[in-house]
Short mmCIF file of C-alpha atoms in Angstrom, two decimals:
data_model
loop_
_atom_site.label_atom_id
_atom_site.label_comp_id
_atom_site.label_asym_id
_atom_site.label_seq_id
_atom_site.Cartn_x
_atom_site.Cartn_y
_atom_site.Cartn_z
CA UNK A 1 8.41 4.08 7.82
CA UNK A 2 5.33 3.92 6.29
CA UNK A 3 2.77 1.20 6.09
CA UNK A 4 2.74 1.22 2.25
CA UNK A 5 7.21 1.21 2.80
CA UNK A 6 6.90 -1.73 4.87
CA UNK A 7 4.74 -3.40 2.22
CA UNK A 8 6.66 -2.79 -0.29
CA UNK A 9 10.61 -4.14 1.49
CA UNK A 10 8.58 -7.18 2.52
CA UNK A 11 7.45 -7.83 -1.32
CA UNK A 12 10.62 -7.09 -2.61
CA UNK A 13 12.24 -9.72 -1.03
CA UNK A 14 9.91 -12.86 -1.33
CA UNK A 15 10.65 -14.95 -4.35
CA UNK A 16 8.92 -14.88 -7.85
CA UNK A 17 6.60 -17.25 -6.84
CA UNK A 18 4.95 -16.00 -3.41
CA UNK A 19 4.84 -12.20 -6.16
CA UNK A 20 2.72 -13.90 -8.23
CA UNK A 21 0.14 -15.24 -5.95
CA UNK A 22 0.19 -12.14 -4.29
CA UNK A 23 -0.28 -9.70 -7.81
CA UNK A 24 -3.22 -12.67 -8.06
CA UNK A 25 -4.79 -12.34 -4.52
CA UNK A 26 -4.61 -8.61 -5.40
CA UNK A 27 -5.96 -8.55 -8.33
CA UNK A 28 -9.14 -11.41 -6.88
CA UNK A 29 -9.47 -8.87 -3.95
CA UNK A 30 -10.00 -5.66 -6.50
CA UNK A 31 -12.65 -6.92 -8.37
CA UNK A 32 -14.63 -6.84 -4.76
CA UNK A 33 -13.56 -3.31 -3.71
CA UNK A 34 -15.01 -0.15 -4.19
CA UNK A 35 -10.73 0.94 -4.65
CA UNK A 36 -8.94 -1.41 -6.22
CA UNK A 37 -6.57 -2.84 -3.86
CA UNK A 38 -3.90 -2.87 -6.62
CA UNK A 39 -4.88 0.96 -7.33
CA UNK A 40 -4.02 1.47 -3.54
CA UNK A 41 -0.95 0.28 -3.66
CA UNK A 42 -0.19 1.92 -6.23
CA UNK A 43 -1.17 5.32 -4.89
CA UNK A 44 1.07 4.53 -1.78
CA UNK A 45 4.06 3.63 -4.20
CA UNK A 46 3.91 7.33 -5.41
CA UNK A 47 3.78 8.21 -1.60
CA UNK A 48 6.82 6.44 -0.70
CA UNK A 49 8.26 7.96 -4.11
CA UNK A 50 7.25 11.38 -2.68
CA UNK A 51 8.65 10.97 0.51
CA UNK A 52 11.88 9.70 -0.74
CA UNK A 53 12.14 12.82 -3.20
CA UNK A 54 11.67 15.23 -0.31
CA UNK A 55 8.03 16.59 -1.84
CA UNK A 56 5.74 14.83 0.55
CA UNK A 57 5.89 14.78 4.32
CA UNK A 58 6.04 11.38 6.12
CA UNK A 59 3.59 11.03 8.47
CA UNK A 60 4.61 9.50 11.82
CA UNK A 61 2.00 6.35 13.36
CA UNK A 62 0.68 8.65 15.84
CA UNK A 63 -1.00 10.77 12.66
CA UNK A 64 -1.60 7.92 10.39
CA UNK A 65 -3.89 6.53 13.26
CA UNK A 66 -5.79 9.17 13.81
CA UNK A 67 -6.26 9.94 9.74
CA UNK A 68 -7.24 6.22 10.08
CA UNK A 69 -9.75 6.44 12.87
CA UNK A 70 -11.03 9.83 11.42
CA UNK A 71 -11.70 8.06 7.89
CA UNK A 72 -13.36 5.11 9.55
CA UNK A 73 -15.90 7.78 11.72
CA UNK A 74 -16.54 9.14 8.26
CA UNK A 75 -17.90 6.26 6.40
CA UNK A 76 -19.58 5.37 9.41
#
């Protein structure tokens, strides 16, 4: 399961309430960011649609570390 998958069960089952403070720490957070927070979601979203559909491959943690750790060199 994927990172964004995870993200998205969790948010799915906490009440109306804790979803709107989120969608509002979200949206606080994306006015900072060079990548909108929310538009990062969002792009994982279509991931986990992907995934689900059988077009995208799911990456295991082993892979999504090292993409991690590669991007991270990068911008360094």
């Amino acid at each position: 399961m994927s990172t964004a998958q995870i993200l998205f069960e969790q948010y799915k089952v906490r009440p109306p309430r804790i979803r709107r403070e989120l969608k509002t720490l979200i949206d606080q957070e994306a006015a900072d960011e060079k990548v909108p927070l929310r538009e990062q979601i969002r792009q994982g979203m279509r991931e986990v649609r992907l995934v689900k559909e059988g077009k995208l491959k799911a990456q295991s943690l082993g892979e999504f570390l090292a993409d991690l750790s590669k991007e991270i060199a990068d911008e360094a």
